[in-house]
Amino acid sequence: MKIAFFSSKSYDRTFFEKHNDAEHELTFFETSLEPHTAKLAEGFEAICAFVNDDLSEEVIQCIAEFGVKLIVLRCAGFNNADLEASEKYGLKVYRVPAYSPEAVAEHALALILTLSRKTHKAYNRIRENNFSLEKLNGFNLHGKTVGVIGTGAIGVAFCKIMLGMGCKVLAYDIKVNEELEKRGVKFVSLVELLEKSFIISLHCPLNPSTKYLMDEAAFSKVQTGAMLINTSRGGLVNTKDAVHALKEGKLGYLGIDVYEQEGDLFFKDLSEVVIQDDVISRLMTFPNVLITAHQGFFTNEALAEIATVTYQNIADFEQGIETGNVVK
Ligand code: NAI
């Protein structure tokens, strides 16, 4: 099959070429998929898209007219895809639901530990021969209450890690996970989770019911000095409200791997560019905020699994097999 990759990076090429056992014809475009780049899809049967590619009705209609039959998302989230439009224009959409839940859960832990033990500051200090411990005091995770919102594949992996750290784990999800309950996780209401947790970690998808889950009203309920971790999707947090909560001291720490407006910034080297986004610029000035650029998934194990499952999705499409990886 002829497949066009959008938003592709060197590592996409490396892993997709390595696992291309069926010898598909691969073309890698560095540009993202947008209305003005959609014409690049002409002549391809499938396009392989990533988290910030635009799969709106305008783009889907355009690529359908160029003969594209299949969209394979090389990610778990599919909030960027207009599924009504894909159905209307007869395009199947597949995703990779759980390539490595542990990769994202471990990254959430990395954000927590960096913020709680200030290892990023220690690293810079030591490189300048500053061996002082002043202001590097942190806090133990052991004994803290951690609230997990969304207990799917990643949320489950994260709960297990936090239980292992000796934390008390509260969870909120639209459906209770009995396996986690048996391990000692307590499912509570969203309000109770916000009020009782010192660390809150978001692992639910972005959809109309979760958009701005963490807004001014939610921040007013959290413990003063609480930590919020978001490795899920930027739109779960109203960033302006988060800035306000940080300035007030209501929010004590913020660790984010995703950001509402990340499409304009993440995965790009903008080191010589004047950033126009004043909200992320403000966030970057806080000493208690840690930002990574959507790298939660970024382990060798996960990249290999993404390539393997994407090729399996293509094989299933070719054979007309409907699997759970089809997004509707
Ligand atoms: P999943 O589909 O296995 O689990 C999502 C969970 O959220 C489910 O248990 C579901 O019931 C729950 N949920 C849905 N609506 C909810 C609501 N309104 N309130 C509370 N819970 C709700 O998804 P998975 O694999 O655990 O991924 C979670 C999210 O992580 C993805 O949607 C994606 O946005 C993000 N992600 C981030 C990555 C990164 O590199 N930072 C990589 C992969 C995924």
Short mmCIF file of C-alpha atoms and ligand atoms in Angstrom, two decimals:
data_model
loop_
_atom_site.label_atom_id
_atom_site.label_comp_id
_atom_site.label_asym_id
_atom_site.label_seq_id
_atom_site.Cartn_x
_atom_site.Cartn_y
_atom_site.Cartn_z
CA MET A 1 0.00 0.00 0.00
CA LYS A 2 1.13 3.57 -0.67
CA ILE A 3 1.20 5.39 2.66
CA ALA A 4 1.86 9.10 3.29
CA PHE A 5 3.18 10.01 6.73
CA PHE A 6 2.46 13.51 8.00
CA SER A 7 4.30 15.35 10.80
CA SER A 8 7.03 12.73 10.45
CA LYS A 9 10.35 12.95 12.29
CA SER A 10 13.58 10.99 11.95
CA TYR A 11 12.46 8.49 14.59
CA ASP A 12 9.18 7.79 12.73
CA ARG A 13 11.18 6.96 9.62
CA THR A 14 13.61 4.76 11.60
CA PHE A 15 10.94 2.67 13.32
CA PHE A 16 8.44 2.46 10.43
CA GLU A 17 11.15 1.47 7.94
CA LYS A 18 12.53 -1.13 10.34
CA HIS A 19 9.14 -2.82 10.87
CA ASN A 20 7.91 -2.59 7.25
CA ASP A 21 7.75 -6.38 6.73
CA ALA A 22 4.93 -6.14 4.15
CA GLU A 23 7.06 -3.75 2.07
CA HIS A 24 4.53 -0.93 1.87
CA GLU A 25 5.55 2.12 -0.16
CA LEU A 26 6.30 4.79 2.47
CA THR A 27 6.55 8.54 1.89
CA PHE A 28 7.48 10.76 4.83
CA PHE A 29 6.32 14.38 4.89
CA GLU A 30 7.70 16.55 7.66
CA THR A 31 4.83 18.99 7.30
CA SER A 32 1.71 18.51 9.37
CA LEU A 33 -1.61 17.66 7.73
CA GLU A 34 -3.64 20.85 7.33
CA PRO A 35 -6.09 22.17 4.75
CA HIS A 36 -3.27 23.69 2.69
CA THR A 37 -1.08 20.54 2.82
CA ALA A 38 -3.89 18.02 2.22
CA LYS A 39 -3.17 17.92 -1.49
CA LEU A 40 0.07 16.06 -0.70
CA ALA A 41 -2.17 13.04 -0.01
CA GLU A 42 -3.01 12.74 -3.71
CA GLY A 43 -2.12 9.28 -5.04
CA PHE A 44 -1.91 7.62 -1.62
CA GLU A 45 -4.31 4.95 -0.35
CA ALA A 46 -3.55 5.62 3.30
CA ILE A 47 -2.30 8.46 5.40
CA CYS A 48 -0.55 8.03 8.73
CA ALA A 49 -1.24 10.97 11.06
CA PHE A 50 -0.13 12.07 14.52
CA VAL A 51 -1.62 13.99 17.45
CA ASN A 52 -1.55 17.52 16.04
CA ASP A 53 -2.50 16.72 12.43
CA ASP A 54 -5.74 18.36 11.35
CA LEU A 55 -8.37 15.74 10.54
CA SER A 56 -11.29 18.15 10.31
CA GLU A 57 -14.13 17.69 7.81
CA GLU A 58 -12.42 20.09 5.38
CA VAL A 59 -9.25 17.96 5.33
CA ILE A 60 -11.10 14.62 5.30
CA GLN A 61 -13.28 15.67 2.37
CA CYS A 62 -10.18 16.79 0.50
CA ILE A 63 -8.13 13.61 1.06
CA ALA A 64 -11.19 11.43 0.28
CA GLU A 65 -11.48 13.18 -3.09
CA PHE A 66 -7.80 12.36 -3.70
CA GLY A 67 -8.61 8.66 -3.22
CA VAL A 68 -7.42 8.09 0.36
CA LYS A 69 -9.34 5.17 1.91
CA LEU A 70 -7.65 4.80 5.26
CA ILE A 71 -6.37 6.99 8.10
CA VAL A 72 -4.01 5.24 10.49
CA LEU A 73 -3.30 7.27 13.60
CA ARG A 74 0.08 6.47 15.12
CA CYS A 75 -1.21 7.51 18.55
CA ALA A 76 -3.90 6.61 21.09
CA GLY A 77 -5.86 9.88 21.28
CA PHE A 78 -8.20 10.69 18.37
CA ASN A 79 -9.68 14.04 19.49
CA ASN A 80 -8.17 15.65 16.36
CA ALA A 81 -10.29 13.47 14.02
CA ASP A 82 -13.82 14.38 12.90
CA LEU A 83 -15.28 10.87 12.98
CA GLU A 84 -18.65 11.91 11.54
CA ALA A 85 -16.82 13.33 8.54
CA SER A 86 -14.68 10.18 8.11
CA GLU A 87 -17.86 8.07 8.08
CA LYS A 88 -19.58 10.49 5.68
CA TYR A 89 -16.68 10.28 3.21
CA GLY A 90 -16.14 6.53 3.68
CA LEU A 91 -12.71 6.62 5.32
CA LYS A 92 -11.82 4.10 8.00
CA VAL A 93 -9.85 5.44 10.98
CA TYR A 94 -7.61 3.17 13.04
CA ARG A 95 -5.55 4.06 16.11
CA VAL A 96 -2.99 2.43 18.36
CA PRO A 97 -4.88 2.31 21.66
CA ALA A 98 -2.26 1.07 24.09
CA TYR A 99 1.27 0.85 22.68
CA SER A 100 2.93 1.34 26.02
CA PRO A 101 0.77 2.61 28.86
CA GLU A 102 3.83 2.23 31.10
CA ALA A 103 5.80 4.75 28.99
CA VAL A 104 3.28 7.52 29.73
CA ALA A 105 2.69 6.45 33.34
CA GLU A 106 6.46 6.43 34.00
CA HIS A 107 6.76 9.89 32.43
CA ALA A 108 4.05 11.16 34.79
CA LEU A 109 6.18 9.79 37.65
CA ALA A 110 9.25 11.52 36.18
CA LEU A 111 7.38 14.86 36.20
CA ILE A 112 6.26 14.30 39.80
CA LEU A 113 9.72 13.36 41.06
CA THR A 114 11.43 16.20 39.22
CA LEU A 115 9.02 18.72 40.73
CA SER A 116 9.06 17.16 44.18
CA ARG A 117 12.86 16.68 44.45
CA LYS A 118 14.00 19.55 42.16
CA THR A 119 16.50 17.35 40.33
CA HIS A 120 16.37 19.68 37.30
CA LYS A 121 17.63 22.52 39.50
CA ALA A 122 20.28 20.35 41.16
CA TYR A 123 21.58 19.29 37.73
CA ASN A 124 22.11 22.91 36.66
CA ARG A 125 23.58 23.96 40.01
CA ILE A 126 26.19 21.20 40.10
CA ARG A 127 27.35 22.06 36.58
CA GLU A 128 28.23 25.51 37.94
CA ASN A 129 30.15 24.08 40.91
CA ASN A 130 27.31 25.08 43.22
CA PHE A 131 27.00 22.19 45.67
CA SER A 132 24.69 24.02 48.05
CA LEU A 133 21.43 22.38 49.13
CA GLU A 134 19.72 25.68 49.93
CA LYS A 135 16.09 25.70 48.67
CA LEU A 136 16.36 22.19 47.20
CA ASN A 137 14.28 20.61 49.97
CA GLY A 138 11.44 18.54 48.56
CA PHE A 139 8.81 16.19 49.91
CA ASN A 140 8.31 12.43 50.26
CA LEU A 141 5.80 10.71 47.98
CA HIS A 142 5.39 7.95 50.56
CA GLY A 143 2.13 8.48 52.46
CA LYS A 144 0.79 11.19 50.13
CA THR A 145 -2.71 10.95 48.61
CA VAL A 146 -2.67 10.79 44.83
CA GLY A 147 -5.82 11.32 42.76
CA VAL A 148 -6.00 9.65 39.35
CA ILE A 149 -8.62 10.90 36.88
CA GLY A 150 -9.20 8.23 34.21
CA THR A 151 -8.29 4.64 34.99
CA GLY A 152 -7.89 3.18 31.50
CA ALA A 153 -4.65 1.59 30.30
CA ILE A 154 -2.37 4.47 31.36
CA GLY A 155 -4.31 5.28 34.54
CA VAL A 156 -4.04 1.64 35.67
CA ALA A 157 -0.26 1.58 35.07
CA PHE A 158 0.07 4.88 36.94
CA CYS A 159 -2.05 3.70 39.90
CA LYS A 160 0.18 0.61 40.26
CA ILE A 161 3.33 2.77 40.27
CA MET A 162 1.92 5.13 42.90
CA LEU A 163 0.77 2.24 45.10
CA GLY A 164 4.33 0.94 44.85
CA MET A 165 5.63 4.32 46.05
CA GLY A 166 3.55 3.92 49.20
CA CYS A 167 0.88 6.46 48.24
CA LYS A 168 -2.81 6.34 49.05
CA VAL A 169 -4.53 6.29 45.66
CA LEU A 170 -7.97 7.78 44.94
CA ALA A 171 -9.51 7.45 41.48
CA TYR A 172 -12.32 8.94 39.47
CA ASP A 173 -13.63 7.42 36.25
CA ILE A 174 -17.02 7.04 34.59
CA LYS A 175 -16.62 3.31 35.25
CA VAL A 176 -15.07 1.67 38.29
CA ASN A 177 -12.10 -0.65 37.75
CA GLU A 178 -12.58 -3.60 40.11
CA GLU A 179 -9.03 -4.91 39.67
CA LEU A 180 -7.70 -1.59 40.97
CA GLU A 181 -10.19 -1.62 43.84
CA LYS A 182 -8.83 -5.04 44.89
CA ARG A 183 -5.32 -3.55 44.89
CA GLY A 184 -6.44 -0.79 47.28
CA VAL A 185 -7.42 2.07 44.97
CA LYS A 186 -10.53 3.89 46.24
CA PHE A 187 -12.99 5.19 43.63
CA VAL A 188 -14.55 8.48 44.72
CA SER A 189 -16.46 11.41 43.19
CA LEU A 190 -14.51 14.00 41.23
CA VAL A 191 -15.08 16.60 43.95
CA GLU A 192 -13.82 14.28 46.70
CA LEU A 193 -10.74 13.46 44.63
CA LEU A 194 -9.97 17.16 44.06
CA GLU A 195 -10.42 17.97 47.74
CA LYS A 196 -8.43 15.06 49.20
CA SER A 197 -5.51 14.60 46.81
CA PHE A 198 -2.13 16.29 47.17
CA ILE A 199 -1.13 15.11 43.69
CA ILE A 200 -3.70 14.96 40.87
CA SER A 201 -2.82 13.19 37.62
CA LEU A 202 -5.00 13.34 34.49
CA HIS A 203 -5.37 10.17 32.38
CA CYS A 204 -8.79 10.55 30.75
CA PRO A 205 -9.32 11.40 27.07
CA LEU A 206 -10.23 14.86 25.80
CA ASN A 207 -13.87 14.99 24.74
CA PRO A 208 -16.74 17.46 25.25
CA SER A 209 -17.37 16.13 28.77
CA THR A 210 -13.73 16.48 29.87
CA LYS A 211 -12.80 19.78 28.15
CA TYR A 212 -11.47 22.14 30.86
CA LEU A 213 -12.04 19.53 33.56
CA MET A 214 -9.47 21.53 35.50
CA ASP A 215 -10.83 25.08 35.43
CA GLU A 216 -11.23 27.87 37.97
CA ALA A 217 -14.03 25.98 39.80
CA ALA A 218 -11.91 22.81 40.02
CA PHE A 219 -8.79 24.70 41.18
CA SER A 220 -10.86 26.32 43.94
CA LYS A 221 -11.49 22.81 45.35
CA VAL A 222 -7.90 21.47 45.38
CA GLN A 223 -5.72 21.55 48.48
CA THR A 224 -3.55 24.65 48.77
CA GLY A 225 -0.13 23.74 47.39
CA ALA A 226 -1.39 20.68 45.45
CA MET A 227 0.41 19.30 42.40
CA LEU A 228 -1.33 18.84 39.03
CA ILE A 229 0.16 16.52 36.41
CA ASN A 230 -1.22 16.38 32.86
CA THR A 231 0.19 13.83 30.44
CA SER A 232 -3.14 13.33 28.68
CA ARG A 233 -4.36 16.21 26.49
CA GLY A 234 -3.86 19.96 26.88
CA GLY A 235 -7.55 20.80 26.60
CA LEU A 236 -8.28 19.07 29.91
CA VAL A 237 -6.80 22.09 31.68
CA ASN A 238 -7.84 25.71 31.28
CA THR A 239 -4.30 27.04 31.17
CA LYS A 240 -5.20 30.64 32.00
CA ASP A 241 -7.02 29.40 35.12
CA ALA A 242 -3.95 27.28 35.98
CA VAL A 243 -1.72 30.37 35.71
CA HIS A 244 -4.09 32.21 38.04
CA ALA A 245 -4.09 29.32 40.54
CA LEU A 246 -0.26 29.23 40.45
CA LYS A 247 0.01 32.98 41.01
CA GLU A 248 -2.36 32.72 43.98
CA GLY A 249 -0.36 29.81 45.43
CA LYS A 250 -3.45 27.58 45.34
CA LEU A 251 -1.65 25.29 42.92
CA GLY A 252 1.78 24.43 44.30
CA TYR A 253 3.22 22.55 41.33
CA LEU A 254 2.27 21.97 37.71
CA GLY A 255 3.83 19.31 35.47
CA ILE A 256 2.57 19.14 31.90
CA ASP A 257 3.54 17.04 28.91
CA VAL A 258 0.65 18.43 26.86
CA TYR A 259 -0.63 21.95 26.29
CA GLU A 260 -3.82 23.38 24.79
CA GLN A 261 -2.03 25.26 22.01
CA GLU A 262 0.79 22.74 21.58
CA GLY A 263 0.10 22.37 17.86
CA ASP A 264 1.92 25.67 17.21
CA LEU A 265 4.94 24.76 19.37
CA PHE A 266 5.61 21.14 20.20
CA PHE A 267 7.80 18.87 18.06
CA LYS A 268 9.50 21.95 16.55
CA ASP A 269 12.86 23.61 17.21
CA LEU A 270 11.83 27.22 17.85
CA SER A 271 15.06 28.22 19.58
CA GLU A 272 15.58 31.20 17.21
CA VAL A 273 11.93 32.22 17.07
CA VAL A 274 10.09 34.80 19.22
CA ILE A 275 7.30 32.84 20.89
CA GLN A 276 3.97 34.61 20.37
CA ASP A 277 2.05 32.50 22.89
CA ASP A 278 2.04 34.60 26.07
CA VAL A 279 0.31 31.92 28.16
CA ILE A 280 3.04 29.30 27.75
CA SER A 281 5.66 32.04 28.07
CA ARG A 282 4.17 32.97 31.45
CA LEU A 283 4.04 29.32 32.49
CA MET A 284 7.73 28.95 31.66
CA THR A 285 8.62 31.67 34.21
CA PHE A 286 7.28 29.81 37.26
CA PRO A 287 9.88 27.98 39.39
CA ASN A 288 7.29 25.29 40.23
CA VAL A 289 6.20 24.47 36.67
CA LEU A 290 7.77 21.75 34.54
CA ILE A 291 6.92 21.43 30.85
CA THR A 292 7.90 18.62 28.51
CA ALA A 293 6.83 18.64 24.85
CA HIS A 294 4.55 15.60 24.52
CA GLN A 295 7.27 13.03 25.11
CA GLY A 296 5.32 10.74 27.45
CA PHE A 297 5.02 8.09 24.72
CA PHE A 298 8.62 8.50 23.57
CA THR A 299 10.43 5.29 24.46
CA ASN A 300 12.04 2.82 22.08
CA GLU A 301 9.62 0.13 23.23
CA ALA A 302 6.60 2.33 22.50
CA LEU A 303 7.90 3.45 19.07
CA ALA A 304 8.43 -0.18 18.03
CA GLU A 305 4.94 -1.11 19.21
CA ILE A 306 3.36 1.89 17.44
CA ALA A 307 4.92 0.81 14.13
CA THR A 308 3.98 -2.86 14.59
CA VAL A 309 0.35 -2.15 15.54
CA THR A 310 -0.06 0.44 12.76
CA TYR A 311 1.07 -2.15 10.19
CA GLN A 312 -1.31 -4.69 11.74
CA ASN A 313 -4.13 -2.11 11.44
CA ILE A 314 -3.29 -1.69 7.75
CA ALA A 315 -3.29 -5.49 7.25
CA ASP A 316 -6.67 -5.75 9.02
CA PHE A 317 -8.10 -2.99 6.82
CA GLU A 318 -6.83 -4.76 3.68
CA GLN A 319 -8.52 -7.98 4.81
CA GLY A 320 -11.72 -6.19 5.87
CA ILE A 321 -11.29 -7.15 9.52
CA GLU A 322 -13.00 -4.86 12.07
CA THR A 323 -10.97 -4.75 15.25
CA GLY A 324 -11.23 -2.72 18.43
CA ASN A 325 -8.61 -0.37 16.95
CA VAL A 326 -11.18 1.10 14.53
CA VAL A 327 -12.31 4.48 15.85
CA LYS A 328 -15.97 5.33 15.35
P1 NAI B 1 -8.04 4.55 27.76
O1 NAI B 1 -9.09 4.71 26.72
O2 NAI B 1 -7.47 3.19 28.02
O3 NAI B 1 -8.58 5.12 29.16
C1 NAI B 1 -9.26 6.32 29.30
C2 NAI B 1 -10.08 6.24 30.59
O4 NAI B 1 -10.69 7.50 30.79
C3 NAI B 1 -11.18 5.18 30.54
O5 NAI B 1 -11.13 4.36 31.69
C4 NAI B 1 -12.46 6.01 30.48
O6 NAI B 1 -13.57 5.39 31.11
C5 NAI B 1 -12.02 7.25 31.24
N1 NAI B 1 -12.89 8.39 31.00
C6 NAI B 1 -13.55 8.73 29.85
N2 NAI B 1 -14.28 9.83 30.05
C7 NAI B 1 -14.08 10.20 31.35
C8 NAI B 1 -14.57 11.26 32.14
N3 NAI B 1 -15.44 12.15 31.66
N4 NAI B 1 -14.15 11.34 33.42
C9 NAI B 1 -13.28 10.43 33.94
N5 NAI B 1 -12.78 9.39 33.23
C10 NAI B 1 -13.19 9.28 31.94
O7 NAI B 1 -6.89 5.59 27.36
P2 NAI B 1 -5.35 5.55 27.75
O8 NAI B 1 -4.61 4.68 26.80
O9 NAI B 1 -5.22 5.28 29.20
O10 NAI B 1 -4.92 7.05 27.43
C11 NAI B 1 -5.45 8.14 28.16
C12 NAI B 1 -5.10 9.41 27.43
O11 NAI B 1 -3.69 9.62 27.49
C13 NAI B 1 -5.40 9.41 25.93
O12 NAI B 1 -6.75 9.81 25.68
C14 NAI B 1 -4.44 10.39 25.39
O13 NAI B 1 -5.08 11.65 25.34
C15 NAI B 1 -3.31 10.44 26.40
N6 NAI B 1 -2.02 9.97 25.88
C16 NAI B 1 -0.92 10.77 26.03
C17 NAI B 1 0.31 10.37 25.55
C18 NAI B 1 1.54 11.21 25.72
O14 NAI B 1 2.55 10.96 25.04
N7 NAI B 1 1.57 12.17 26.62
C19 NAI B 1 0.45 9.09 24.86
C20 NAI B 1 -0.74 8.28 24.83
C21 NAI B 1 -1.94 8.74 25.30
#
